């Protein structure tokens, strides 16, 4: 008796390995590409300040009242495998009116969220495994700092 395993159908996607990065001071010092916990990420947008929140544990500071990011994108093409959920710990400065969306391979996952002034986890979940570029977009009509504390991909 010969038993053969069927070939994996083309187009099938396997879930990628879990990824977590907790931001540290100096992770970004401009609009640039940096390797964060073995994944290459590109920060782009119209902000002009990059710092660290020493007092409230909110993580890296992107933009400021005088040099805000009205539009910020954090993108990676380096994650391999399917994505089911992305969790981002983020916040804005007092009075922020910032909104965040996440897409994988051009498909938005979860719903757009409004950032609060307290650092908190926002989880974006897909009903199916998605592949492709992971893009985190934050826009605001206010002129406030944005903070990122951590990112997890599953």
Coordinates of N, CA and C in Angstrom, one line a residue:
X1 N 0.9 -1.2 0.0 CA 0.0 0.0 0.0 C 0.9 1.2 0.0
X2 N 0.6 2.2 -0.9 CA 1.4 3.4 -1.0 C 0.4 4.5 -0.6
X3 N 0.9 5.3 0.3 CA 0.1 6.5 0.8 C 0.8 7.7 0.4
X4 N 0.2 8.6 -0.3 CA 0.8 9.9 -0.7 C 0.0 11.0 -0.2
X5 N 0.7 12.0 0.3 CA 0.1 13.2 0.8 C -0.2 14.1 -0.4
X6 N -1.4 14.6 -0.5 CA -1.8 15.5 -1.6 C -1.0 16.8 -1.5
X7 N -0.7 17.3 -2.7 CA 0.1 18.6 -2.7 C -0.8 19.7 -2.2
X8 N -0.2 20.7 -1.6 CA -0.9 21.8 -1.1 C -1.4 22.6 -2.3
X9 N -2.7 22.9 -2.4 CA -3.2 23.6 -3.5 C -2.6 25.0 -3.7
X10 N -2.4 25.4 -4.9 CA -1.7 26.7 -5.2 C -2.7 27.7 -4.7
X11 N -2.2 28.8 -4.2 CA -3.0 29.9 -3.6 C -3.3 29.7 -2.2
X12 N -3.0 28.6 -1.6 CA -3.2 28.4 -0.2 C -2.2 29.2 0.6
X13 N -2.6 29.8 1.7 CA -1.7 30.7 2.5 C -1.6 30.1 3.9
X14 N -0.4 30.1 4.4 CA -0.1 29.7 5.8 C 0.0 30.9 6.6
X15 N -0.5 30.8 7.9 CA -0.3 32.0 8.8 C 1.2 32.2 9.0
X16 N 1.6 33.4 9.0 CA 3.0 33.8 9.3 C 3.3 33.6 10.8
X17 N 4.6 33.7 11.1 CA 5.0 33.6 12.5 C 4.6 34.8 13.3
X18 N 4.3 34.7 14.6 CA 4.0 35.8 15.4 C 5.1 36.8 15.4
X19 N 4.8 38.1 15.4 CA 5.7 39.2 15.4 C 5.3 40.2 16.5
X20 N 6.2 40.6 17.3 CA 6.0 41.7 18.3 C 7.2 42.6 18.3
X21 N 6.9 43.9 18.3 CA 7.9 44.9 18.5 C 7.4 46.0 19.5
X22 N 8.2 46.2 20.6 CA 7.9 47.3 21.5 C 8.9 48.4 21.2
X23 N 8.3 49.6 20.9 CA 9.2 50.7 20.4 C 10.1 51.2 21.6
X24 N 11.3 51.6 21.2 CA 12.3 52.1 22.1 C 12.7 53.5 21.6
X25 N 13.3 54.2 22.5 CA 13.8 55.6 22.2 C 14.7 55.5 21.0
X26 N 14.6 56.3 20.0 CA 15.5 56.3 18.9 C 15.1 55.4 17.8
X27 N 14.0 54.7 17.9 CA 13.6 53.8 16.8 C 13.4 54.5 15.5
X28 N 12.9 55.7 15.6 CA 12.8 56.6 14.4 C 13.3 58.0 14.7
X29 N 14.1 58.5 13.8 CA 14.6 59.9 14.0 C 14.3 60.7 12.8
X30 N 13.3 60.3 12.0 CA 12.9 61.0 10.8 C 12.1 60.0 10.0
X31 N 11.6 60.5 8.8 CA 10.9 59.6 7.9 C 12.0 58.8 7.2
X32 N 12.0 57.5 7.5 CA 13.1 56.6 7.2 C 12.6 55.2 7.3
X33 N 13.5 54.3 6.8 CA 13.3 52.8 7.0 C 14.2 52.3 8.1
X34 N 13.7 51.6 9.0 CA 14.4 51.0 10.1 C 14.0 49.5 10.3
X35 N 15.0 48.7 10.8 CA 14.7 47.4 11.1 C 14.3 47.3 12.6
X36 N 13.1 46.8 12.8 CA 12.6 46.8 14.2 C 12.2 45.3 14.5
X37 N 13.0 44.7 15.4 CA 12.7 43.3 15.8 C 12.7 42.4 14.5
X38 N 13.7 42.6 13.7 CA 14.0 41.8 12.5 C 13.0 42.0 11.3
X39 N 12.2 43.1 11.3 CA 11.3 43.4 10.2 C 11.7 44.9 9.8
X40 N 11.8 45.1 8.5 CA 12.0 46.4 8.0 C 10.7 47.2 7.9
X41 N 10.7 48.4 8.5 CA 9.5 49.2 8.5 C 9.9 50.6 8.0
X42 N 9.0 51.2 7.2 CA 9.2 52.6 6.6 C 8.2 53.5 7.2
X43 N 8.7 54.6 7.8 CA 7.8 55.7 8.3 C 7.9 56.8 7.3
X44 N 6.7 57.3 6.9 CA 6.6 58.4 6.0 C 5.4 59.3 6.4
X45 N 5.5 60.5 6.0 CA 4.4 61.5 6.3 C 4.9 62.9 6.4
X46 N 4.1 63.8 6.9 CA 4.4 65.2 6.8 C 4.8 65.8 8.2
X47 N 5.1 64.9 9.2 CA 5.5 65.4 10.5 C 7.0 65.9 10.5
X48 N 7.4 66.6 11.6 CA 8.7 67.1 11.6 C 9.4 66.9 13.0
X49 N 8.9 66.0 13.8 CA 9.5 65.8 15.1 C 9.4 64.3 15.5
X50 N 10.5 63.8 16.1 CA 10.6 62.4 16.5 C 11.2 62.3 17.8
X51 N 10.5 61.8 18.8 CA 11.0 61.8 20.2 C 10.5 60.6 21.0
X52 N 10.5 60.7 22.3 CA 10.2 59.6 23.2 C 9.5 60.2 24.4
X53 N 8.4 59.5 24.8 CA 7.6 59.9 25.9 C 8.2 59.3 27.2
X54 N 8.9 60.1 27.9 CA 9.6 59.6 29.2 C 8.6 59.6 30.3
X55 N 7.6 60.4 30.3 CA 6.7 60.6 31.5 C 5.5 59.6 31.6
X56 N 4.9 59.3 30.5 CA 3.6 58.5 30.5 C 3.7 57.1 30.0
X57 N 4.9 56.7 29.5 CA 5.0 55.3 29.0 C 4.3 55.1 27.7
X58 N 4.1 56.1 26.9 CA 3.3 56.0 25.7 C 4.2 55.5 24.5
X59 N 5.5 55.5 24.6 CA 6.4 55.0 23.5 C 7.0 56.1 22.7
X60 N 7.2 55.9 21.4 CA 7.8 56.9 20.6 C 6.8 58.0 20.2
X61 N 7.3 59.2 20.1 CA 6.5 60.4 19.8 C 6.7 60.7 18.4
X62 N 5.7 60.8 17.6 CA 5.8 61.2 16.2 C 5.0 62.5 15.9
X63 N 5.7 63.5 15.6 CA 5.1 64.8 15.4 C 5.0 65.5 16.8
X64 N 4.6 66.8 16.7 CA 4.4 67.6 17.9 C 3.4 68.7 17.5
X65 N 3.0 69.5 18.5 CA 2.1 70.6 18.3 C 2.5 71.5 17.1
X66 N 3.8 71.8 17.1 CA 4.3 72.7 16.1 C 4.7 72.0 14.8
X67 N 4.9 70.7 14.8 CA 5.4 70.0 13.7 C 4.6 68.6 13.6
X68 N 3.3 68.7 13.5 CA 2.5 67.5 13.6 C 2.5 66.6 12.3
X69 N 2.2 65.3 12.5 CA 1.9 64.5 11.4 C 0.4 64.6 11.2
X70 N 0.0 65.2 10.1 CA -1.4 65.2 9.7 C -1.8 63.9 9.0
X71 N -0.7 63.3 8.4 CA -0.8 62.0 7.7 C 0.4 61.3 8.0
X72 N 0.3 60.1 8.5 CA 1.5 59.2 8.9 C 1.2 57.8 8.4
X73 N 2.3 57.2 7.8 CA 2.2 55.9 7.3 C 3.4 55.1 7.8
X74 N 3.1 53.9 8.4 CA 4.1 53.0 8.8 C 3.8 51.7 8.0
X75 N 4.8 51.3 7.2 CA 4.6 50.2 6.3 C 5.7 49.2 6.3
X76 N 5.4 47.9 6.1 CA 6.4 46.8 5.9 C 5.9 45.9 4.8
X77 N 6.9 45.5 4.0 CA 6.7 44.5 2.9 C 7.5 43.3 3.3
X78 N 8.1 43.3 4.5 CA 9.0 42.2 4.9 C 8.3 41.0 5.6
X79 N 7.1 41.2 6.1 CA 6.4 40.1 6.8 C 6.0 39.1 5.8
X80 N 6.3 37.9 6.1 CA 6.0 36.7 5.2 C 4.9 35.8 5.8
X81 N 3.9 35.5 5.1 CA 2.9 34.6 5.5 C 1.6 35.3 5.7
X82 N 0.5 34.6 6.0 CA -0.8 35.2 6.2 C -0.9 35.9 7.5
X83 N -1.8 37.0 7.4 CA -2.1 37.8 8.6 C -3.5 37.7 9.0
X84 N -3.8 37.4 10.2 CA -5.2 37.3 10.7 C -5.5 38.5 11.6
X85 N -4.5 39.0 12.4 CA -4.8 40.2 13.2 C -3.5 41.0 13.5
X86 N -3.8 42.2 13.7 CA -2.7 43.2 14.1 C -3.1 44.0 15.2
X87 N -2.3 44.0 16.3 CA -2.6 44.8 17.5 C -1.6 45.9 17.6
X88 N -2.1 47.1 17.8 CA -1.2 48.3 17.9 C -1.6 49.0 19.2
X89 N -0.5 49.3 20.0 CA -0.8 50.1 21.2 C -0.4 51.6 20.7
X90 N -1.4 52.5 20.7 CA -1.1 53.8 20.2 C -2.0 54.8 21.1
X91 N -1.6 56.1 20.9 CA -2.4 57.1 21.5 C -2.0 58.5 20.9
X92 N -2.7 59.5 21.3 CA -2.4 60.9 20.8 C -2.3 61.8 22.0
X93 N -1.7 63.0 21.8 CA -1.6 64.0 22.8 C -3.0 64.5 23.2
X94 N -3.1 65.1 24.3 CA -4.4 65.7 24.8 C -5.0 66.6 23.7
X95 N -6.3 66.3 23.4 CA -7.0 67.1 22.3 C -6.8 66.6 20.9
X96 N -6.2 65.4 20.8 CA -6.0 64.9 19.4 C -7.3 64.5 18.8
X97 N -7.3 64.5 17.5 CA -8.5 64.1 16.7 C -7.9 63.1 15.6
X98 N -7.2 62.1 16.1 CA -6.5 61.2 15.2 C -7.3 59.9 14.9
X99 N -7.2 59.4 13.7 CA -7.9 58.2 13.3 C -6.8 57.2 12.7
X100 N -7.0 55.9 13.0 CA -6.0 54.9 12.5 C -6.7 53.8 11.8
X101 N -6.1 53.4 10.7 CA -6.6 52.3 9.9 C -5.4 51.3 9.6
X102 N -5.7 50.1 9.3 CA -4.7 49.1 9.0 C -5.1 48.3 7.8
X103 N -4.2 48.1 6.8 CA -4.5 47.2 5.7 C -3.4 46.2 5.5
X104 N -3.8 45.1 4.9 CA -2.8 44.1 4.5 C -3.1 43.7 3.0
X105 N -2.1 43.9 2.2 CA -2.2 43.6 0.8 C -3.3 44.5 0.1
X106 N -3.5 45.7 0.6 CA -4.5 46.6 0.0 C -5.9 46.4 0.6
X107 N -6.1 45.4 1.5 CA -7.4 45.2 2.1 C -7.4 45.7 3.5
X108 N -8.3 46.7 3.8 CA -8.5 47.1 5.1 C -9.0 46.0 6.0
X109 N -8.3 45.9 7.2 CA -8.8 44.9 8.2 C -9.4 45.7 9.4
X110 N -10.4 45.2 10.0 CA -11.0 45.8 11.1 C -11.6 47.2 10.7
X111 N -12.0 48.0 11.6 CA -12.6 49.3 11.4 C -11.6 50.4 11.8
X112 N -11.9 51.5 11.2 CA -11.1 52.7 11.6 C -11.4 53.0 13.1
X113 N -10.3 53.4 13.8 CA -10.5 53.7 15.2 C -10.0 55.1 15.5
X114 N -10.6 55.8 16.5 CA -10.1 57.1 17.0 C -9.2 56.9 18.2
X115 N -8.0 57.5 18.1 CA -7.0 57.4 19.2 C -7.5 58.2 20.4
X116 N -7.2 57.7 21.6 CA -7.5 58.4 22.8 C -6.1 58.9 23.3
X117 N -6.2 59.7 24.4 CA -5.0 60.2 25.0 C -4.3 59.2 25.8
X118 N -4.9 58.1 26.2 CA -4.3 57.1 27.0 C -3.8 56.0 26.0
X119 N -2.6 55.5 26.3 CA -2.0 54.4 25.5 C -2.9 53.2 25.7
X120 N -3.4 52.6 24.6 CA -4.2 51.4 24.6 C -4.1 50.6 23.4
X121 N -4.4 49.3 23.5 CA -4.3 48.3 22.4 C -5.5 48.5 21.5
X122 N -5.3 48.5 20.2 CA -6.3 48.5 19.2 C -6.0 47.3 18.4
X123 N -7.0 46.4 18.3 CA -6.8 45.1 17.5 C -7.7 45.2 16.2
X124 N -7.0 44.9 15.1 CA -7.6 44.9 13.8 C -7.6 43.4 13.3
X125 N -8.8 42.9 13.0 CA -8.9 41.4 12.7 C -9.5 41.2 11.4
X126 N -9.0 40.2 10.7 CA -9.6 39.8 9.4 C -10.3 38.5 9.5
X127 N -11.3 38.2 8.7 CA -12.0 37.0 8.8 C -11.3 35.9 8.0
X128 N -10.3 36.3 7.2 CA -9.5 35.4 6.4 C -8.0 35.8 6.5
X129 N -7.1 34.9 6.1 CA -5.7 35.2 6.1 C -5.4 36.1 4.9
X130 N -4.7 37.2 5.2 CA -4.3 38.1 4.1 C -2.8 38.2 4.0
X131 N -2.3 38.4 2.8 CA -0.9 38.5 2.5 C -0.6 39.8 1.8
X132 N 0.6 40.3 2.0 CA 1.0 41.5 1.3 C 1.5 42.6 2.3
X133 N 1.7 43.8 1.7 CA 2.2 44.9 2.5 C 1.3 45.2 3.7
X134 N 1.9 45.4 4.8 CA 1.1 45.8 6.0 C 1.3 47.3 6.1
X135 N 0.2 48.1 6.1 CA 0.2 49.5 6.2 C -0.7 50.0 7.3
X136 N 0.0 50.8 8.2 CA -0.7 51.4 9.3 C -0.8 52.9 8.9
X137 N -2.0 53.5 8.9 CA -2.2 54.9 8.5 C -2.9 55.6 9.6
X138 N -2.3 56.7 10.0 CA -2.9 57.6 11.0 C -3.0 59.0 10.4
X139 N -4.3 59.5 10.5 CA -4.5 60.9 10.0 C -5.2 61.7 11.2
X140 N -5.0 63.0 11.1 CA -5.6 63.8 12.1 C -5.9 65.2 11.6
X141 N -7.0 65.8 12.1 CA -7.3 67.2 11.8 C -6.7 68.1 12.8
X142 N -6.3 67.6 14.0 CA -5.7 68.4 15.0 C -4.2 68.5 14.7
X143 N -3.5 69.3 15.5 CA -2.1 69.5 15.4 C -1.5 69.0 16.7
X144 N -1.4 67.7 16.9 CA -1.0 67.0 18.1 C 0.1 65.9 17.8
X145 N 0.8 65.5 18.9 CA 1.7 64.4 18.8 C 0.9 63.1 18.7
X146 N 1.5 62.1 18.0 CA 1.0 60.7 18.0 C 2.0 59.8 18.7
X147 N 1.6 58.8 19.4 CA 2.5 57.9 20.1 C 2.2 56.5 19.7
X148 N 3.3 55.7 19.5 CA 3.2 54.3 19.2 C 4.1 53.6 20.3
X149 N 3.5 52.6 20.9 CA 4.1 51.8 22.0 C 4.5 50.4 21.5
X150 N 3.6 49.8 20.7 CA 4.0 48.4 20.3 C 3.1 48.0 19.1
X151 N 3.6 47.0 18.4 CA 2.9 46.4 17.3 C 3.0 44.8 17.4
X152 N 1.9 44.1 17.2 CA 2.0 42.7 17.2 C 1.2 42.2 16.0
X153 N 1.8 41.2 15.3 CA 1.1 40.6 14.1 C 0.9 39.1 14.4
X154 N -0.3 38.6 14.1 CA -0.6 37.2 14.2 C -1.3 36.7 13.0

